[in-house]
Coordinates of C-alpha atoms in Angstrom, one line a residue:
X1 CA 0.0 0.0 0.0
X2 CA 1.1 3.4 -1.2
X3 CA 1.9 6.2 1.9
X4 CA 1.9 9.6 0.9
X5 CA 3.6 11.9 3.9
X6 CA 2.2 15.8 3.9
X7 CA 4.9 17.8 6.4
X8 CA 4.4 21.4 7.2
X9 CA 7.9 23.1 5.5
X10 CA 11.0 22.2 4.2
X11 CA 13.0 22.0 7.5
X12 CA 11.2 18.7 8.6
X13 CA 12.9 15.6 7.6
X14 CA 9.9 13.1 7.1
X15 CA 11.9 10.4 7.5
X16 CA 12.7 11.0 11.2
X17 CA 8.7 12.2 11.6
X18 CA 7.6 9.2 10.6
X19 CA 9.5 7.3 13.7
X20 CA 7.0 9.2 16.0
X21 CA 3.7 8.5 16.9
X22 CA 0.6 9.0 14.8
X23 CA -3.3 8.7 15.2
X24 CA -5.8 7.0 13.1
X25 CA -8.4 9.4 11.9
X26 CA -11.8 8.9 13.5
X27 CA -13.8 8.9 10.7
X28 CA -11.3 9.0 7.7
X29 CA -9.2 5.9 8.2
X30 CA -11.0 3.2 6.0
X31 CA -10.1 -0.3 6.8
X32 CA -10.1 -1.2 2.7
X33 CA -8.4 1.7 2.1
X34 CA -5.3 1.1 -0.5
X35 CA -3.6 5.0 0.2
X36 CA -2.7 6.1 3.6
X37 CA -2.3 9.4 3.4
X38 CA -0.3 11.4 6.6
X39 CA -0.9 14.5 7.4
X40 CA 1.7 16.2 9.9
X41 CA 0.1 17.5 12.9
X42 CA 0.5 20.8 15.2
X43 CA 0.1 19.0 18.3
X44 CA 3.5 17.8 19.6
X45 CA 2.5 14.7 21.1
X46 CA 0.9 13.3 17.6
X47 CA 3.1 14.2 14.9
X48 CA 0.8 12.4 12.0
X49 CA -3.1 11.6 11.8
X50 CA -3.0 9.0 9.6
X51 CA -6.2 8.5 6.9
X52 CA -6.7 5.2 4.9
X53 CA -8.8 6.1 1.5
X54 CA -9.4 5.1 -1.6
X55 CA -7.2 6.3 -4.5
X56 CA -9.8 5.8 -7.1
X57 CA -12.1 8.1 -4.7
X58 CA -8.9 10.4 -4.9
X59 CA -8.5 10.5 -7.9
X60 CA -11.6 11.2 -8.9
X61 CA -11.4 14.6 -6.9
X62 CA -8.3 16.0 -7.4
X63 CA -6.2 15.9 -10.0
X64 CA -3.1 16.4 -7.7
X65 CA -3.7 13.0 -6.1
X66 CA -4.4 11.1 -9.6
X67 CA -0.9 12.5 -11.1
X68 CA 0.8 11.3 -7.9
X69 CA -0.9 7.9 -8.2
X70 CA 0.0 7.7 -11.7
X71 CA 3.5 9.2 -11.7
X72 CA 4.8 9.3 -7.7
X73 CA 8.5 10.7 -8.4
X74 CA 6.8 13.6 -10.4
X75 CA 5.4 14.8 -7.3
X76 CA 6.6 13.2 -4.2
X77 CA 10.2 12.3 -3.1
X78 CA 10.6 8.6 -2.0
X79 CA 11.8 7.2 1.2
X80 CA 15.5 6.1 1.1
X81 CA 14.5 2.6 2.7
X82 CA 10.8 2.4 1.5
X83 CA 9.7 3.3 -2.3
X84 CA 6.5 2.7 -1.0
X85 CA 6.6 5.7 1.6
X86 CA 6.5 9.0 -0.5
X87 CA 7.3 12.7 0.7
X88 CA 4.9 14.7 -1.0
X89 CA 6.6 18.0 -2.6
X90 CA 4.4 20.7 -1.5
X91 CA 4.7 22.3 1.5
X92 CA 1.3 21.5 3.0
X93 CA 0.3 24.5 5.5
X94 CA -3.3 23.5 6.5
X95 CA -3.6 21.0 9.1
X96 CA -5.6 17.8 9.3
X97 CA -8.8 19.2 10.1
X98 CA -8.5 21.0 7.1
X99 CA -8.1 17.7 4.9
X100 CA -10.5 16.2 7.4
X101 CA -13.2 18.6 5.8
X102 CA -12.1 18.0 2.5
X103 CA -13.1 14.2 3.2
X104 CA -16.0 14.8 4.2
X105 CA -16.9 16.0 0.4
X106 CA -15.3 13.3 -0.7
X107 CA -17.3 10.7 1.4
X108 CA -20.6 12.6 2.5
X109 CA -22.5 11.3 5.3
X110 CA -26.2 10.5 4.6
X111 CA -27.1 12.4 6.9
X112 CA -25.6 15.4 5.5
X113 CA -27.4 14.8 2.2
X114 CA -28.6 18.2 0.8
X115 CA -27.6 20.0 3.3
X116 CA -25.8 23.6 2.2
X117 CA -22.7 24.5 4.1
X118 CA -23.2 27.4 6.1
X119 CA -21.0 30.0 7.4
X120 CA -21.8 32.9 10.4
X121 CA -21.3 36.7 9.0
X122 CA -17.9 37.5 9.9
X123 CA -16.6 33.8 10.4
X124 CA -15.6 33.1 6.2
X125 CA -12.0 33.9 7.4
X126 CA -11.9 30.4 9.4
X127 CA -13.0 28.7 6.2
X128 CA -9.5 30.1 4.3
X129 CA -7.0 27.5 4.8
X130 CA -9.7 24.9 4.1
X131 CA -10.7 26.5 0.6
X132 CA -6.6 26.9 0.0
X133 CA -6.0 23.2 0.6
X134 CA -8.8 22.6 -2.1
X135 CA -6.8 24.4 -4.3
X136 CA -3.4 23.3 -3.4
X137 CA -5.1 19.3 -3.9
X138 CA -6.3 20.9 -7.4
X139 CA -9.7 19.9 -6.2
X140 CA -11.2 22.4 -8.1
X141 CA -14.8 21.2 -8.1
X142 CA -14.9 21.0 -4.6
X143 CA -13.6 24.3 -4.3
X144 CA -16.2 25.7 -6.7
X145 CA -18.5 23.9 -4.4
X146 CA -17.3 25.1 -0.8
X147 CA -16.7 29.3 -2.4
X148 CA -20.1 29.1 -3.8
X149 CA -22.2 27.4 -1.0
X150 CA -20.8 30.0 1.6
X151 CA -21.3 33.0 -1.1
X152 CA -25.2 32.2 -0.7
X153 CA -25.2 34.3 2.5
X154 CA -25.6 37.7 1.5
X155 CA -24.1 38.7 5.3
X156 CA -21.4 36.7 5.0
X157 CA -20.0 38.6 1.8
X158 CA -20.7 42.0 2.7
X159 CA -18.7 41.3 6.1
X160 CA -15.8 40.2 4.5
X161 CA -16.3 41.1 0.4
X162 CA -12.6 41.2 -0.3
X163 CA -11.9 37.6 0.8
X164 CA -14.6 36.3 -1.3
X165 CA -13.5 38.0 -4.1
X166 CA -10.1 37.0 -4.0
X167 CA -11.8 33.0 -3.7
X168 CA -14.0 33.7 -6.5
X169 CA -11.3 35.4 -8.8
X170 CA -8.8 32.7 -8.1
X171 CA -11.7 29.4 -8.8
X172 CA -10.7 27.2 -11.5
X173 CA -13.4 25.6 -13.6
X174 CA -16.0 27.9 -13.0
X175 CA -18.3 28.8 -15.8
X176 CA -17.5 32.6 -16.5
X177 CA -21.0 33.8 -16.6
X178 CA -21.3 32.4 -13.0
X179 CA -17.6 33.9 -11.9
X180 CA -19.0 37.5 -13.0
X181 CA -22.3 37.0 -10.6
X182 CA -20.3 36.0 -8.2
X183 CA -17.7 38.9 -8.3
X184 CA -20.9 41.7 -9.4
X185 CA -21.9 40.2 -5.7
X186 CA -19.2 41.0 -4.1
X187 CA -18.8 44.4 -5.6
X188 CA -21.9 45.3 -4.8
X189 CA -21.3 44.6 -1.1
X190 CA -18.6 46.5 -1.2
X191 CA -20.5 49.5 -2.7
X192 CA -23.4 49.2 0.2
X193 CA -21.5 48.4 3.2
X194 CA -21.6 51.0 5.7
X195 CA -17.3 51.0 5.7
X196 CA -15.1 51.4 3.1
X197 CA -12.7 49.3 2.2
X198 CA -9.4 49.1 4.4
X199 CA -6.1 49.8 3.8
X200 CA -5.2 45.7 3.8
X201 CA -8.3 45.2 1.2
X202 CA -6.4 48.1 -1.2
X203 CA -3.2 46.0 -0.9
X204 CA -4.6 42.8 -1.8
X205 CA -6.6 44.3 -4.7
X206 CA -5.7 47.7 -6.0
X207 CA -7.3 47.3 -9.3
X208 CA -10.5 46.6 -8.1
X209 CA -10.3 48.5 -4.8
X210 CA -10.0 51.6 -7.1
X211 CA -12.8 50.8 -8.7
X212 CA -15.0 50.0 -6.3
X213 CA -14.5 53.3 -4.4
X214 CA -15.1 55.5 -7.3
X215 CA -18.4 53.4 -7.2
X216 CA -19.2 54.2 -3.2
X217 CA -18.5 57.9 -4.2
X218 CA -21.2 57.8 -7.6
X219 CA -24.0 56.0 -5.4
X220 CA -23.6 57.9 -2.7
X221 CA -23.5 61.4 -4.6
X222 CA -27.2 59.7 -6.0
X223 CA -28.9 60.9 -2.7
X224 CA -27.9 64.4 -3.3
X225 CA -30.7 65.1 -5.6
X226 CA -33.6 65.1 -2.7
X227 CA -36.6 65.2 -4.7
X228 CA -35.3 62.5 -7.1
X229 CA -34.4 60.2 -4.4
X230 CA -37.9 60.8 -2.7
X231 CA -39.9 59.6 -6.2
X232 CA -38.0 56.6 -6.0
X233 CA -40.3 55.5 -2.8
X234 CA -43.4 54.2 -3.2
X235 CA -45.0 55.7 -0.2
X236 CA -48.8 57.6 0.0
X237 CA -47.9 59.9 1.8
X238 CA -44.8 62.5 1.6
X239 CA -44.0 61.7 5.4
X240 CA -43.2 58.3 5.2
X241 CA -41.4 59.1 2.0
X242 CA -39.3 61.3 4.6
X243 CA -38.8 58.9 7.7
X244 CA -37.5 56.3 4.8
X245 CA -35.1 59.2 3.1
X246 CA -34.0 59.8 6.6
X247 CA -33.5 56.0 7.9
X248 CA -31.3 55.3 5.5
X249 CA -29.0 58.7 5.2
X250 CA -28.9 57.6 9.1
X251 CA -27.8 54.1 8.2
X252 CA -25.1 55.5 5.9
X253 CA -23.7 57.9 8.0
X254 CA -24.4 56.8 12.0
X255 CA -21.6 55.5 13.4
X256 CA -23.6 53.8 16.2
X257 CA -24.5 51.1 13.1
X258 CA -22.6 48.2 12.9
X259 CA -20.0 49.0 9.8
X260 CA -19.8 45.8 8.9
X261 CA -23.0 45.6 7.7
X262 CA -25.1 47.3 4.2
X263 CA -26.8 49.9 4.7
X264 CA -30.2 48.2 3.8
X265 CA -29.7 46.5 7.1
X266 CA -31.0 46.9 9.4
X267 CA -33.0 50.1 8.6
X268 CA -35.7 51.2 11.7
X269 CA -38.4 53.3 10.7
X270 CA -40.9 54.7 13.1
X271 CA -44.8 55.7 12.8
X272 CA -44.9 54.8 9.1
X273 CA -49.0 55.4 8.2
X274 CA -50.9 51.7 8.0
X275 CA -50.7 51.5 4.2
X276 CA -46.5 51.6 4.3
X277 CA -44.7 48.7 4.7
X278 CA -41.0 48.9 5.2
X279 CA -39.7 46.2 2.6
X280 CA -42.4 47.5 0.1
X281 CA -40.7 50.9 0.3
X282 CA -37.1 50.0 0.2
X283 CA -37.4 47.2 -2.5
X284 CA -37.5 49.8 -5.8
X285 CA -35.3 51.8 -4.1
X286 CA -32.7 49.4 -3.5
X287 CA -33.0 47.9 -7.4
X288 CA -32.0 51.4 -8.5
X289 CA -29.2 51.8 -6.5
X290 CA -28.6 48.4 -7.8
X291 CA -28.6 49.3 -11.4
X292 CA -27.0 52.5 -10.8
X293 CA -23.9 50.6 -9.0
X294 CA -24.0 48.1 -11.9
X295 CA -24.1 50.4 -14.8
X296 CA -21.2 52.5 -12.6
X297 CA -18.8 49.4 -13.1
X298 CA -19.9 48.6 -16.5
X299 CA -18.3 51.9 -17.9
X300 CA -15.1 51.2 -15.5
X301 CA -14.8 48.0 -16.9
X302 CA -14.9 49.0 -21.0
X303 CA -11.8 51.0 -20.1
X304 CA -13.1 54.2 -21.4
X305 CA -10.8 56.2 -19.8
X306 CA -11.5 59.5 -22.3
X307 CA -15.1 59.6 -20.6
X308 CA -16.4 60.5 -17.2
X309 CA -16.0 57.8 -14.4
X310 CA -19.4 57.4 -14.0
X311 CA -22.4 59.2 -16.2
X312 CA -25.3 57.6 -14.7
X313 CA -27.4 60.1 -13.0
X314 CA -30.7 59.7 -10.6
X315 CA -32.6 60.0 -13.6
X316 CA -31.1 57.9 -15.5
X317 CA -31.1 55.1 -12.7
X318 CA -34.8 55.5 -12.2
X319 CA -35.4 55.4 -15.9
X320 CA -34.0 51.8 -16.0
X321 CA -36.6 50.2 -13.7
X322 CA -38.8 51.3 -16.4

């Protein structure tokens, strides 16, 4: 039986690693498995958790694993007394659990049939070293399957747009149609989140960053034009018209509002007459802004530089929901 050994850097030599103690996997140690596949662990007093699986099963996901399988010096370094024993040659950084998660894909539980992942607003960061081992496995399916899963909550991408953008941009094997939904997502959460982008987001992606602030500034400048803004809600009477204007310049501007969060949420309103309903009033309103923001980074993106940044005005925005 093939052993593929996964250690943490360079500086380890596997070969002494392997004389100290390991842990079968729970779960993820199959007793007719023909790969064992160690992965080096940060706890000091197990230095591999060992999982037996299936390199057809492999294979099938990841098109690291097949290669390996089919051509083991291309990707791994043997052991000097055991050909069977391989060194894998990337520097795997994640940990077990990661590639415990990854199995978990690879062998769903029936119980766990149909069921979406999920991910808490704010919390997508602890899903990062599980969506890089995807890609460092070239399990590029299942990464297109983790990335979009989590992208379903709306919260979780406007709390933390730039990291799903840099996911999304880097999927391989994603139908292009559904990468640009994905990314016009993210944009747009950008564009409505009560803080602008940080310093760190700007590093990580200038290009877009840029973009995506010259946005902020065009929708924003949208609510200038009082009157306009007010015939974009649908309310009877011109009061509620003005709690609704005023909730959500509060919601853009308040600091006491969690700045994580868009602006659409959540919005308060106060003695509203009977016939108003708060989502009824801030559904056509958010479309436009919607459309305006859209429209906004479909000039940016034709590269014409010669015209202005962004031409849409109030007007024009309202005269697209018609």
């Amino acid at each position: 039986m093939m052993t593929i050994v996964f250690v943490r850097g360079a500086e380890y030599n596997f070969e002494e690693l392997l004389e100290g103690p390991s842990l079968p996997h729970a779960e993820f140690c199959f007793p007719h498995g023909d790969v064992l596949i160690k992965i080096q662990n940060f706890e000091p007093n197990c230095v591999f958790v060992d999982f037996k699986l299936h390199q057809d099963i492999l294979s099938r996901h990841s098109s690291y694993f097949r290669d390996l399988l089919e051509n083991p010096t291309k990707e791994a370094t043997p052991h000097s007394k055991d050909s069977s024993i391989l060194k894998a040659n990337i520097v795997f950084g994640s940990g077990p659990h990661d590639f415990s998660f990854l199995c978990g894909i690879m062998y769903p539980h029936p119980s766990m049939a149909g069921i979406p992942l999920r991910v808490e607003p704010g919390k997508a960061h602890m899903m990062n070293s599980i969506v890089h081992a995807a890609s460092q496995f070239r399990m590029h399916a299942m990464q297109i399957y983790i990335v979009s899963n989590l992208a379903m909550n709306e919260a979780a991408i406007t709390a933390e747009p730039a990291l799903f953008l840099e996911w999304i941009t880097n999927l391989t094997g994603l139908e292009e149609s559904n990468r640009q939904a994905l990314i016009s997502r993210c944009r747009r959460a950008f564009v409505f989140r009560r803080s602008p982008p940080s310093l760190r987001d700007s590093r990580r992606l200038p290009v877009e960053i840029h973009k995506i602030m010259l946005v902020r500034e065009h929708v924003r400048n949208l609510f200038i034009e009082y009157g306009t803004l007010r015939s974009w809600v649908p309310a009877r009477l011109e009061a509620c018209q003005d709690l609704f204007i005023g909730a959500l310049g509060a919601s853009m501007t308040e600091l006491s509002f969690d700045q994580s969060k868009s602006i659409f949420d959540p919005l308060s309103f106060n003695n509203l007459c009977g016939c108003c309903r708060a989502p009824e009033l801030l559904r056509p309103v958010k479309e436009t802004l919607i459309l305006a923001a859209d429209g906004a980074f479909d000039e940016l993106n034709k590269g014409e530089d010669e015209k202005p940044v962004c031409t849409l005005t109030p007007n024009d925005a309202v005269d697209n929901m018609v």
